[in-house]
Amino acid sequence: MTDKLRIALAQLNPTVGNIEGNLQKAIAARREASLAGADLIAFPELYLVGYPPEDLVLKPAFQRAAAEAVAEMALQTSDGGPAVLIGAPWIHEGKLMNAVHYLDDGEIKGHTFKVELPNYGVFDEPRVFKPGMSPGPFNIRGVRIGVPICEDIWYPDVVECLEETGAEILLVPNGSPYDAAKFDARTQLVLSRIRETGLPLAYLNQIGGQDELVFDGGSFVINADFKLVVQMPAWAEKVAITDWTRSDSGWACEPGEMTLVQEGLESVYLALVQGLRDYVHKNRFPGVVLGLSGGIDSALVAAIATDALGPDKVHCIMLPYRYTSNESITDAEACAKAIGVRYDTIPIEEPVAGFTSVLAKLFEGTQSDTTEENLQSRSRGVILMAVSNKFGNLVLTTGNKSEVSVGYATLYGDMNGGFNPIKDIYKLQVFALARWRNANRPASCLGHDGIVIPERIITRPPSAELRPDQKDEDSLPPYKILDGILEGLVEKEMSVGEIVALGYDRNVVKRIEHLLYISEYKRRQAAPGVKISARNFGRDRRYPITNGFRDVD
């Protein structure tokens, strides 16, 4: 029995599959916790292998490597320092489990297995794991600590079982991806579990980007009296030391670190920066290259890339054609100068003329249309990919969610690229983020202070500039209308009738619904991008390409 306990919460950024690297980072974190006098250090869900491992976790060699890492981490605890709670997959009675391992005195003292396997949105854990039985708590240094794993606290049963079997503290390792509304949802969820059990709860989340997903951290502790007593930062690695005391009313965490968690546009912007930064670094690209058109989408992507990687890792290229306005050329150069990145100009008159020439006989007798317009975009795509092949930089594509939704993009043209930071950002959000970044530079960002996107780029009417005097609104409704309709169709799965009832024109809604459905084949071939919303294209919203359904409402 003890009346004092010091728990270190390791909010870290693992890399999926880099088991040795994750292990060494865990050993370093435990060393830090030991120097701080911690009795226990806890790590996020599946930390040793990274989350989510997807089908990689089904590979026997991967499973063996994970088990070896758990054994090695257990050996580290023979020094008398902190006990360890760490996540890694585990074979139990022939079944693959999502597990947390209790390590102490140089041994694997026990395991607990995730019960509630999520199978919605971005999650499909039943595909790879088997569910565990309702667990009991670990007795760690004389304290009974219940360890529900992430989804286990989204339902009452697991924590109720832990409370009934004697748990005194709930410590929850998570791999909870970011979306713009998630932080408040987590807090309300934790309060519900505390209300039901009467137990204090430590919520430990990972940070970092993993393909489309990005994890914001923001770990926290709430006592049984519903008071928030520890708030760790979002978007930063941190080992936080928490001190716990037992009284007649049970265990409570003493007030500790209280960091302000970013909200609104700042939170979204930092998610985009973190997602891009980790995608580039974890995949070992030396930098990025993108086409800088003088429009707002590419300008925002250039700013995000610079904030994520630093100006020396970003290469912007203007690829003008006869329809590119002087304003676009001037604005692109001004933007590159404001951001401080390398900027080159490569005219595309010759490659477009070459394609036009070789197709002239085949196209004889036809009228010029979007085919010829798309040759411009595809010439630009070929050039950017060639630069990437030659120098190794990742091509960033720059289409926003509004355009991606309705197919206002060219396959093998402006859709070329390996990653799209703004894939889940609607056009109106693009404008808002551009204005926000001009007024703010978060401390973790590597770009310059002040105006990084010239005002004229924000205020000029958007245009693809593939024909004379072209404007986006020639082909699409105004973005205020388009984004409102798409919010209903994509984010809320509303019927046409329900959207019309909000005041939108039925014919416009039906047209946007049609464009949304027929563009699925393009989205299947699009680059991955940072998930911001609860309904991103790809992992959240999985529609068929061949689709004869149309809403008759």
Coordinates of C-alpha atoms in Angstrom, one line a residue:
M1 CA 0.0 0.0 0.0
T2 CA 1.1 3.5 -0.8
D3 CA -0.5 6.9 -0.6
K4 CA 1.7 8.5 -3.2
L5 CA 2.3 7.7 -6.9
R6 CA 4.2 9.5 -9.6
I7 CA 3.0 8.7 -13.1
A8 CA 4.8 9.9 -16.3
L9 CA 2.6 10.3 -19.3
A10 CA 4.7 9.9 -22.5
Q11 CA 2.9 11.8 -25.3
L12 CA 5.1 10.7 -28.2
N13 CA 5.2 10.6 -32.0
P14 CA 5.8 7.0 -33.1
T15 CA 6.5 5.8 -36.7
V16 CA 4.4 2.9 -37.9
G17 CA 6.7 -0.1 -38.5
N18 CA 9.9 1.5 -37.1
I19 CA 9.8 -0.7 -34.1
E20 CA 13.4 -0.3 -33.1
G21 CA 13.2 3.5 -33.4
N22 CA 10.0 3.6 -31.3
L23 CA 11.6 1.3 -28.7
Q24 CA 14.7 3.6 -28.4
K25 CA 12.4 6.6 -28.0
A26 CA 10.5 4.8 -25.3
I27 CA 13.7 3.9 -23.5
A28 CA 14.8 7.5 -23.6
A29 CA 11.4 8.6 -22.3
R30 CA 11.6 6.1 -19.4
R31 CA 15.1 7.4 -18.6
E32 CA 13.7 10.9 -18.4
A33 CA 10.9 9.7 -16.2
S34 CA 13.3 7.8 -13.9
L35 CA 15.3 11.0 -13.4
A36 CA 12.1 12.7 -12.3
G37 CA 11.4 10.0 -9.8
A38 CA 8.4 8.4 -11.6
D39 CA 7.0 5.1 -10.3
L40 CA 5.3 4.4 -13.7
I41 CA 5.5 5.6 -17.2
A42 CA 2.7 5.0 -19.7
F43 CA 2.7 5.2 -23.5
P44 CA -0.1 5.5 -26.1
E45 CA -2.0 2.8 -27.9
L46 CA 0.2 0.3 -29.9
Y47 CA 3.1 2.7 -29.3
L48 CA 5.9 0.2 -30.1
V49 CA 4.6 -0.5 -33.6
G50 CA 2.9 2.8 -34.3
Y51 CA -0.8 3.3 -34.8
P52 CA -2.6 2.3 -37.0
P53 CA -0.5 -0.6 -38.3
E54 CA -3.3 -1.7 -40.7
D55 CA -2.5 -5.1 -42.4
L56 CA 1.2 -4.8 -41.6
V57 CA 0.3 -6.2 -38.1
L58 CA -0.8 -9.5 -39.8
K59 CA 2.7 -10.2 -41.0
P60 CA 4.3 -12.9 -38.7
A61 CA 7.8 -11.3 -38.9
F62 CA 6.2 -8.0 -37.7
Q63 CA 4.5 -9.8 -34.8
R64 CA 7.8 -11.4 -33.8
A65 CA 9.6 -8.1 -33.9
A66 CA 6.9 -6.5 -31.8
A67 CA 7.2 -9.2 -29.2
E68 CA 11.0 -8.9 -29.1
A69 CA 10.6 -5.2 -28.5
V70 CA 8.2 -5.8 -25.6
A71 CA 10.7 -8.2 -24.1
E72 CA 13.6 -5.7 -24.5
M73 CA 11.5 -3.0 -22.9
A74 CA 10.8 -5.4 -20.0
L75 CA 14.5 -5.9 -19.5
Q76 CA 15.0 -2.2 -19.1
T77 CA 12.8 -2.3 -16.0
S78 CA 15.3 -4.5 -14.1
D79 CA 17.1 -1.3 -13.0
G80 CA 14.6 -0.5 -10.3
G81 CA 13.2 2.5 -12.2
P82 CA 9.7 3.1 -13.3
A83 CA 7.3 0.3 -14.2
V84 CA 6.0 0.5 -17.8
L85 CA 2.6 0.4 -19.5
I86 CA 3.2 0.1 -23.2
G87 CA 1.1 -0.8 -26.2
A88 CA 2.0 -3.5 -28.8
P89 CA 0.2 -6.3 -30.6
W90 CA 0.3 -9.7 -28.9
I91 CA -0.6 -13.3 -29.8
H92 CA -2.8 -14.7 -27.0
E93 CA -4.2 -18.2 -27.3
G94 CA -3.5 -18.1 -31.0
K95 CA -5.4 -14.8 -31.5
L96 CA -3.9 -11.4 -32.4
M97 CA -4.8 -8.8 -29.8
N98 CA -4.4 -5.1 -29.4
A99 CA -2.6 -5.1 -26.1
V100 CA -1.1 -3.0 -23.3
H101 CA 1.8 -4.7 -21.5
Y102 CA 2.7 -4.2 -17.8
L103 CA 6.4 -4.4 -17.4
D104 CA 8.4 -4.3 -14.1
D105 CA 11.3 -5.9 -12.3
G106 CA 12.8 -7.0 -15.7
E107 CA 9.7 -9.0 -16.5
I108 CA 6.4 -8.9 -18.5
K109 CA 4.1 -8.9 -15.5
G110 CA 0.8 -8.9 -17.4
H111 CA -1.3 -7.8 -20.4
T112 CA -4.6 -6.3 -21.0
F113 CA -6.4 -6.6 -24.3
K114 CA -8.7 -4.1 -26.1
V115 CA -12.3 -5.1 -25.9
E116 CA -14.2 -2.6 -28.1
L117 CA -12.6 -2.8 -31.6
P118 CA -13.8 0.2 -33.7
N119 CA -15.2 -0.6 -37.1
Y120 CA -16.4 2.8 -38.5
G121 CA -14.9 5.8 -40.2
V122 CA -11.2 5.4 -40.4
F123 CA -11.1 2.4 -38.2
D124 CA -11.5 -1.3 -39.1
E125 CA -9.7 -3.0 -36.2
P126 CA -11.9 -6.2 -36.3
R127 CA -10.2 -6.8 -39.7
V128 CA -6.9 -7.5 -37.9
F129 CA -7.5 -8.0 -34.1
K130 CA -9.7 -10.2 -32.0
P131 CA -11.5 -8.5 -29.0
G132 CA -10.4 -9.2 -25.5
M133 CA -12.5 -10.1 -22.5
S134 CA -13.5 -7.5 -19.9
P135 CA -10.3 -6.8 -18.0
G136 CA -9.4 -6.3 -14.4
P137 CA -6.9 -3.7 -13.1
F138 CA -3.1 -4.1 -12.8
N139 CA -1.7 -3.9 -9.3
I140 CA 1.2 -1.5 -9.9
R141 CA 3.4 -0.6 -6.9
G142 CA 0.4 -1.3 -4.6
V143 CA -2.1 0.7 -6.7
R144 CA -4.9 -0.9 -8.7
I145 CA -4.8 0.8 -12.1
G146 CA -7.4 0.1 -14.8
V147 CA -6.2 0.3 -18.4
P148 CA -9.0 0.5 -20.8
I149 CA -7.6 1.0 -24.3
C150 CA -9.0 4.0 -26.4
E151 CA -12.3 2.8 -27.8
D152 CA -13.0 0.9 -24.5
I153 CA -14.0 4.2 -22.9
W154 CA -16.5 5.1 -25.7
Y155 CA -18.8 2.6 -24.1
P156 CA -19.6 2.1 -20.3
D157 CA -19.1 -1.7 -20.0
V158 CA -15.3 -1.9 -19.8
V159 CA -14.7 0.9 -17.3
E160 CA -17.7 -0.4 -15.2
C161 CA -16.0 -3.8 -15.1
L162 CA -12.7 -2.2 -14.0
E163 CA -14.4 -0.2 -11.3
E164 CA -16.3 -3.3 -10.0
T165 CA -13.0 -5.3 -9.9
G166 CA -11.2 -2.8 -7.8
A167 CA -9.6 -0.2 -10.0
E168 CA -8.6 3.0 -8.2
I169 CA -7.3 5.0 -11.2
L170 CA -8.2 4.8 -14.9
L171 CA -5.2 5.3 -17.3
V172 CA -6.3 5.2 -20.9
P173 CA -3.8 4.9 -23.8
N174 CA -5.1 6.2 -27.0
G175 CA -4.5 6.5 -30.7
S176 CA -7.2 9.1 -31.3
P177 CA -7.0 10.9 -34.6
Y178 CA -7.7 14.6 -34.9
D179 CA -10.7 16.2 -36.4
A180 CA -11.8 19.7 -35.8
A181 CA -14.6 18.7 -33.3
K182 CA -12.8 15.9 -31.5
F183 CA -11.3 17.6 -28.5
D184 CA -14.6 18.6 -26.9
A185 CA -16.0 15.1 -27.7
R186 CA -13.1 13.4 -25.8
T187 CA -13.6 15.7 -22.8
Q188 CA -17.4 15.0 -22.6
L189 CA -16.7 11.3 -23.0
V190 CA -14.2 11.2 -20.2
L191 CA -16.6 13.1 -17.9
S192 CA -19.3 10.5 -18.6
R193 CA -17.0 7.6 -17.6
I194 CA -15.9 9.5 -14.4
R195 CA -19.5 10.1 -13.5
E196 CA -20.3 6.4 -13.9
T197 CA -17.3 5.1 -12.0
G198 CA -16.3 7.8 -9.5
L199 CA -12.7 7.3 -10.6
P200 CA -10.1 9.8 -11.8
L201 CA -9.0 9.3 -15.4
A202 CA -5.8 10.1 -17.3
Y203 CA -6.3 10.3 -21.0
L204 CA -3.0 9.7 -22.9
N205 CA -3.0 10.3 -26.7
Q206 CA -0.2 10.1 -29.3
I207 CA 0.8 12.9 -31.6
G208 CA 2.0 12.9 -35.2
G209 CA 1.0 12.2 -38.8
Q210 CA 0.5 8.8 -40.3
D211 CA -0.5 8.9 -43.9
E212 CA -3.9 10.7 -44.0
L213 CA -4.4 10.6 -40.2
V214 CA -2.9 13.2 -37.8
F215 CA -2.9 12.8 -34.0
D216 CA -3.0 15.9 -31.9
G217 CA -1.9 14.7 -28.5
G218 CA -3.6 17.0 -26.0
S219 CA -3.5 14.4 -23.2
F220 CA -5.1 15.4 -19.9
V221 CA -6.1 14.2 -16.4
I222 CA -9.5 14.8 -14.8
N223 CA -10.1 13.9 -11.2
A224 CA -13.2 12.3 -9.8
D225 CA -14.6 15.7 -8.8
F226 CA -14.6 16.5 -12.6
K227 CA -11.8 19.0 -12.3
L228 CA -9.3 19.2 -15.1
V229 CA -5.9 19.2 -13.3
V230 CA -3.4 18.4 -16.1
Q231 CA -3.6 19.5 -19.6
M232 CA -0.6 18.6 -21.9
P233 CA 0.1 20.5 -25.1
A234 CA -1.4 19.6 -28.5
W235 CA 1.0 19.1 -31.4
A236 CA 4.1 18.5 -29.3
E237 CA 5.9 15.6 -27.8
K238 CA 6.1 15.7 -24.1
V239 CA 6.7 13.5 -21.0
A240 CA 4.6 15.0 -18.3
I241 CA 5.1 14.1 -14.6
T242 CA 1.8 13.7 -12.7
D243 CA 1.7 13.3 -8.9
W244 CA -1.1 11.3 -7.3
T245 CA -2.2 11.2 -3.7
R246 CA -4.6 8.8 -1.9
S247 CA -7.1 10.2 0.7
D248 CA -10.1 8.8 2.4
S249 CA -12.1 9.7 -0.8
G250 CA -9.7 7.8 -3.1
W251 CA -6.9 8.8 -5.5
A252 CA -6.6 12.2 -7.0
C253 CA -4.0 13.8 -9.3
E254 CA -2.4 17.0 -7.9
P255 CA -2.7 20.1 -10.1
G256 CA 0.1 20.1 -12.7
E257 CA 0.9 21.4 -16.2
M258 CA -2.0 23.4 -17.7
T259 CA -1.2 24.2 -21.4
L260 CA -3.7 26.1 -23.5
V261 CA -4.9 23.8 -26.3
Q262 CA -5.3 25.5 -29.7
E263 CA -8.8 25.8 -31.2
G264 CA -10.5 26.9 -34.4
L265 CA -8.4 27.8 -37.4
E266 CA -5.1 27.6 -35.4
S267 CA -5.8 24.0 -34.6
V268 CA -6.7 23.2 -38.2
Y269 CA -3.6 24.9 -39.5
L270 CA -1.3 23.1 -37.1
A271 CA -2.9 19.8 -38.1
L272 CA -2.1 20.5 -41.7
V273 CA 1.5 21.4 -40.8
Q274 CA 2.0 18.3 -38.6
G275 CA 0.5 16.0 -41.2
L276 CA 2.7 17.2 -44.0
R277 CA 5.8 17.4 -41.8
D278 CA 5.6 13.8 -40.7
Y279 CA 4.6 12.5 -44.1
V280 CA 7.8 14.1 -45.6
H281 CA 10.1 13.2 -42.7
K282 CA 8.9 9.7 -42.0
N283 CA 9.1 8.8 -45.7
R284 CA 12.5 10.5 -46.0
F285 CA 11.9 12.9 -48.7
P286 CA 14.5 15.7 -48.9
G287 CA 11.9 18.3 -49.5
V288 CA 8.9 19.2 -51.6
V289 CA 8.1 20.8 -55.0
L290 CA 4.9 22.4 -56.1
G291 CA 3.4 24.5 -58.9
L292 CA 2.8 28.0 -57.6
S293 CA 0.1 29.4 -59.9
G294 CA -0.6 32.8 -58.3
G295 CA -3.9 31.4 -56.9
I296 CA -4.9 31.0 -53.3
D297 CA -4.7 27.2 -53.1
S298 CA -1.1 26.8 -54.1
A299 CA -0.1 29.8 -52.1
L300 CA -1.6 28.3 -48.9
V301 CA 0.0 25.0 -49.6
A302 CA 3.4 26.7 -50.1
A303 CA 2.9 28.5 -46.7
I304 CA 2.0 25.2 -45.0
A305 CA 5.0 23.5 -46.5
T306 CA 7.4 26.2 -45.4
D307 CA 6.0 26.2 -41.9
A308 CA 6.3 22.4 -41.8
L309 CA 9.7 21.9 -43.3
G310 CA 11.5 25.3 -43.5
P311 CA 12.0 27.6 -46.5
D312 CA 15.1 25.7 -47.7
K313 CA 13.0 22.5 -48.2
V314 CA 10.4 24.0 -50.5
H315 CA 10.7 24.6 -54.2
C316 CA 8.0 26.5 -56.0
I317 CA 7.7 26.6 -59.8
M318 CA 5.5 28.9 -61.9
L319 CA 4.4 27.2 -65.1
P320 CA 2.8 29.9 -67.2
Y321 CA 0.9 29.6 -70.5
R322 CA -0.6 32.2 -72.8
Y323 CA -3.7 32.3 -70.6
T324 CA -1.8 33.0 -67.4
S325 CA -2.5 36.6 -66.4
N326 CA 0.2 39.1 -65.6
E327 CA -1.4 39.4 -62.2
S328 CA -0.9 35.7 -61.5
I329 CA 2.8 35.8 -62.5
T330 CA 3.4 38.9 -60.3
D331 CA 1.5 37.4 -57.4
A332 CA 3.2 34.0 -57.5
E333 CA 6.6 35.7 -57.5
A334 CA 5.6 38.0 -54.6
C335 CA 4.3 35.0 -52.6
A336 CA 7.5 33.0 -53.1
K337 CA 9.5 36.0 -52.0
A338 CA 7.3 36.6 -48.9
I339 CA 7.6 32.9 -47.9
G340 CA 11.3 32.9 -48.7
V341 CA 11.5 29.8 -50.9
R342 CA 13.2 28.9 -54.1
Y343 CA 11.2 30.0 -57.1
D344 CA 11.6 29.1 -60.8
T345 CA 9.6 29.8 -63.9
I346 CA 9.2 27.2 -66.7
P347 CA 6.9 28.2 -69.5
I348 CA 4.7 25.4 -70.9
E349 CA 4.1 26.9 -74.4
E350 CA 6.5 24.4 -76.1
P351 CA 5.2 21.1 -74.5
V352 CA 1.6 22.1 -75.0
A353 CA 2.4 22.9 -78.7
G354 CA 4.1 19.5 -79.0
F355 CA 1.1 17.6 -77.7
T356 CA -1.2 19.7 -79.9
S357 CA 0.9 18.9 -82.9
V358 CA 1.1 15.1 -82.4
L359 CA -2.7 15.0 -81.9
A360 CA -3.6 17.4 -84.7
K361 CA -4.3 14.7 -87.3
L362 CA -6.4 12.6 -84.9
F363 CA -8.4 15.6 -83.7
E364 CA -8.9 17.0 -87.2
G365 CA -12.5 18.3 -87.7
T366 CA -13.2 18.6 -84.0
Q367 CA -13.8 21.7 -81.9
S368 CA -11.3 22.8 -79.2
D369 CA -12.8 22.0 -75.7
T370 CA -11.6 20.9 -72.3
T371 CA -9.3 18.4 -74.0
E372 CA -7.0 21.1 -75.1
E373 CA -7.4 22.9 -71.7
N374 CA -6.4 19.7 -69.9
L375 CA -3.2 19.4 -72.0
Q376 CA -2.0 22.5 -70.2
S377 CA -2.6 21.0 -66.8
R378 CA -1.0 17.7 -67.9
S379 CA 2.0 19.4 -69.3
R380 CA 2.5 21.1 -65.9
G381 CA 2.1 17.7 -64.2
V382 CA 4.7 16.1 -66.3
I383 CA 7.2 18.8 -65.6
L384 CA 6.6 18.7 -61.8
M385 CA 7.0 15.0 -61.8
A386 CA 10.2 15.2 -63.8
V387 CA 11.7 17.7 -61.3
S388 CA 10.7 15.3 -58.5
N389 CA 12.3 12.3 -60.3
K390 CA 15.5 14.2 -60.9
F391 CA 16.0 15.7 -57.4
G392 CA 13.9 13.5 -55.2
N393 CA 11.5 16.1 -53.8
L394 CA 7.9 15.1 -53.1
V395 CA 5.4 16.8 -55.5
L396 CA 2.6 18.4 -53.5
T397 CA -0.8 18.7 -55.2
T398 CA -3.0 21.6 -54.2
G399 CA -6.7 20.9 -54.9
N400 CA -9.1 21.8 -52.1
K401 CA -12.1 19.7 -51.0
S402 CA -14.6 21.7 -52.9
E403 CA -12.9 21.1 -56.2
V404 CA -12.0 17.5 -55.3
S405 CA -15.7 16.9 -54.5
V406 CA -17.0 17.9 -57.9
G407 CA -14.1 16.7 -60.0
Y408 CA -12.9 20.3 -60.8
A409 CA -9.4 18.9 -61.3
T410 CA -7.4 17.1 -64.1
L411 CA -6.2 13.5 -63.6
Y412 CA -2.5 13.3 -64.4
G413 CA -2.4 17.1 -64.4
D414 CA -3.0 19.3 -61.4
M415 CA -3.9 16.1 -59.5
N416 CA -0.3 14.8 -60.0
G417 CA 1.6 14.5 -56.7
G418 CA 2.3 12.4 -53.7
F419 CA 0.5 14.4 -51.0
N420 CA -2.2 17.1 -50.7
P421 CA -2.2 19.1 -47.5
I422 CA -5.5 20.8 -48.2
K423 CA -7.4 17.8 -49.6
D424 CA -9.9 17.9 -46.7
I425 CA -10.2 21.7 -46.7
Y426 CA -13.2 23.4 -48.4
K427 CA -12.5 26.5 -50.5
L428 CA -14.0 28.9 -47.9
Q429 CA -11.8 27.4 -45.3
V430 CA -8.8 28.0 -47.6
F431 CA -9.6 31.7 -47.6
A432 CA -10.0 31.8 -43.9
L433 CA -6.8 29.9 -43.2
A434 CA -4.9 32.2 -45.6
R435 CA -6.1 35.2 -43.7
W436 CA -5.3 33.6 -40.4
R437 CA -1.8 32.7 -41.3
N438 CA -1.1 36.2 -42.5
A439 CA -2.0 37.4 -39.0
N440 CA -0.4 34.6 -37.0
R441 CA 2.7 32.3 -36.9
P442 CA 2.6 29.6 -34.3
A443 CA 5.8 29.0 -32.5
S444 CA 6.2 25.5 -33.9
C445 CA 6.1 26.8 -37.5
L446 CA 9.3 27.3 -39.4
G447 CA 8.2 30.0 -41.8
H448 CA 8.4 33.8 -41.5
D449 CA 6.2 36.2 -39.5
G450 CA 3.9 38.6 -41.2
I451 CA 2.2 38.5 -44.6
V452 CA 3.1 35.4 -46.5
I453 CA 0.2 35.3 -48.9
P454 CA -0.2 38.6 -50.8
E455 CA -3.6 40.2 -50.3
R456 CA -4.4 40.2 -54.0
I457 CA -4.2 36.4 -54.1
I458 CA -6.9 36.3 -51.4
T459 CA -9.2 38.9 -53.0
R460 CA -8.9 38.0 -56.7
P461 CA -11.7 35.8 -58.1
P462 CA -10.4 32.2 -58.4
S463 CA -9.6 30.9 -61.9
A464 CA -7.9 27.9 -63.4
E465 CA -6.7 30.2 -66.3
L466 CA -7.0 27.5 -68.9
R467 CA -8.9 29.7 -71.3
P468 CA -9.2 33.5 -71.8
D469 CA -11.0 35.4 -68.9
Q470 CA -11.9 32.1 -67.2
K471 CA -13.4 32.2 -63.7
D472 CA -14.3 29.2 -61.4
E473 CA -17.8 30.5 -61.2
D474 CA -18.2 30.0 -64.9
S475 CA -18.4 26.3 -64.2
L476 CA -19.4 26.1 -60.5
P477 CA -21.8 28.0 -58.3
P478 CA -20.2 30.6 -55.9
Y479 CA -18.2 28.8 -53.3
K480 CA -20.5 30.0 -50.5
I481 CA -23.3 28.0 -52.2
L482 CA -21.1 25.1 -53.3
D483 CA -19.6 24.6 -49.9
G484 CA -22.9 24.8 -48.2
I485 CA -24.4 22.1 -50.5
L486 CA -21.3 19.9 -50.1
E487 CA -21.5 20.1 -46.4
G488 CA -25.0 18.7 -46.6
L489 CA -24.1 16.0 -49.2
V490 CA -20.7 14.9 -47.8
E491 CA -20.4 15.8 -44.2
K492 CA -24.0 15.2 -43.1
E493 CA -25.3 12.7 -45.8
M494 CA -28.4 14.8 -46.2
S495 CA -31.0 14.2 -48.9
V496 CA -31.5 16.6 -51.8
G497 CA -34.8 17.5 -50.3
E498 CA -33.3 18.3 -47.0
I499 CA -30.7 20.6 -48.6
V500 CA -33.3 22.3 -50.7
A501 CA -35.3 23.0 -47.6
L502 CA -32.3 25.0 -46.3
G503 CA -32.8 27.4 -49.2
Y504 CA -30.7 26.1 -52.0
D505 CA -32.0 25.7 -55.6
R506 CA -33.0 22.2 -56.4
N507 CA -31.4 22.1 -59.8
V508 CA -28.1 23.3 -58.4
V509 CA -28.2 20.7 -55.7
K510 CA -29.0 17.9 -58.1
R511 CA -26.2 19.0 -60.4
I512 CA -23.7 19.1 -57.5
E513 CA -24.9 15.7 -56.4
H514 CA -24.3 14.3 -59.9
L515 CA -20.8 15.8 -60.1
L516 CA -20.0 14.4 -56.7
Y517 CA -21.0 10.9 -57.7
I518 CA -19.3 10.9 -61.2
S519 CA -16.0 12.2 -59.8
E520 CA -15.4 9.2 -57.5
Y521 CA -13.1 7.6 -60.0
K522 CA -10.9 10.7 -59.8
R523 CA -10.8 10.7 -56.0
R524 CA -9.7 7.0 -56.0
Q525 CA -6.6 8.1 -57.9
A526 CA -5.9 11.2 -55.9
A527 CA -2.9 11.7 -53.6
P528 CA -3.5 11.2 -49.8
G529 CA -4.0 14.2 -47.7
V530 CA -4.5 15.3 -44.1
K531 CA -7.8 14.3 -42.6
I532 CA -9.4 17.3 -40.8
S533 CA -13.1 16.6 -40.9
A534 CA -15.2 13.6 -39.7
R535 CA -15.9 12.7 -43.4
N536 CA -12.7 12.9 -45.4
F537 CA -12.5 11.3 -48.8
G538 CA -10.8 7.9 -48.7
R539 CA -10.8 6.6 -45.2
D540 CA -14.1 8.0 -43.9
R541 CA -16.3 8.2 -47.0
R542 CA -16.0 5.1 -49.1
Y543 CA -18.4 5.3 -52.1
P544 CA -18.5 3.0 -55.1
I545 CA -17.1 4.3 -58.4
T546 CA -19.9 2.5 -60.4
N547 CA -23.0 4.0 -58.8
G548 CA -26.4 4.2 -60.4
F549 CA -28.2 5.8 -57.4
R550 CA -29.5 9.3 -57.6
D551 CA -31.6 10.9 -54.8
V552 CA -35.2 11.4 -56.1
D553 CA -36.2 13.4 -53.0

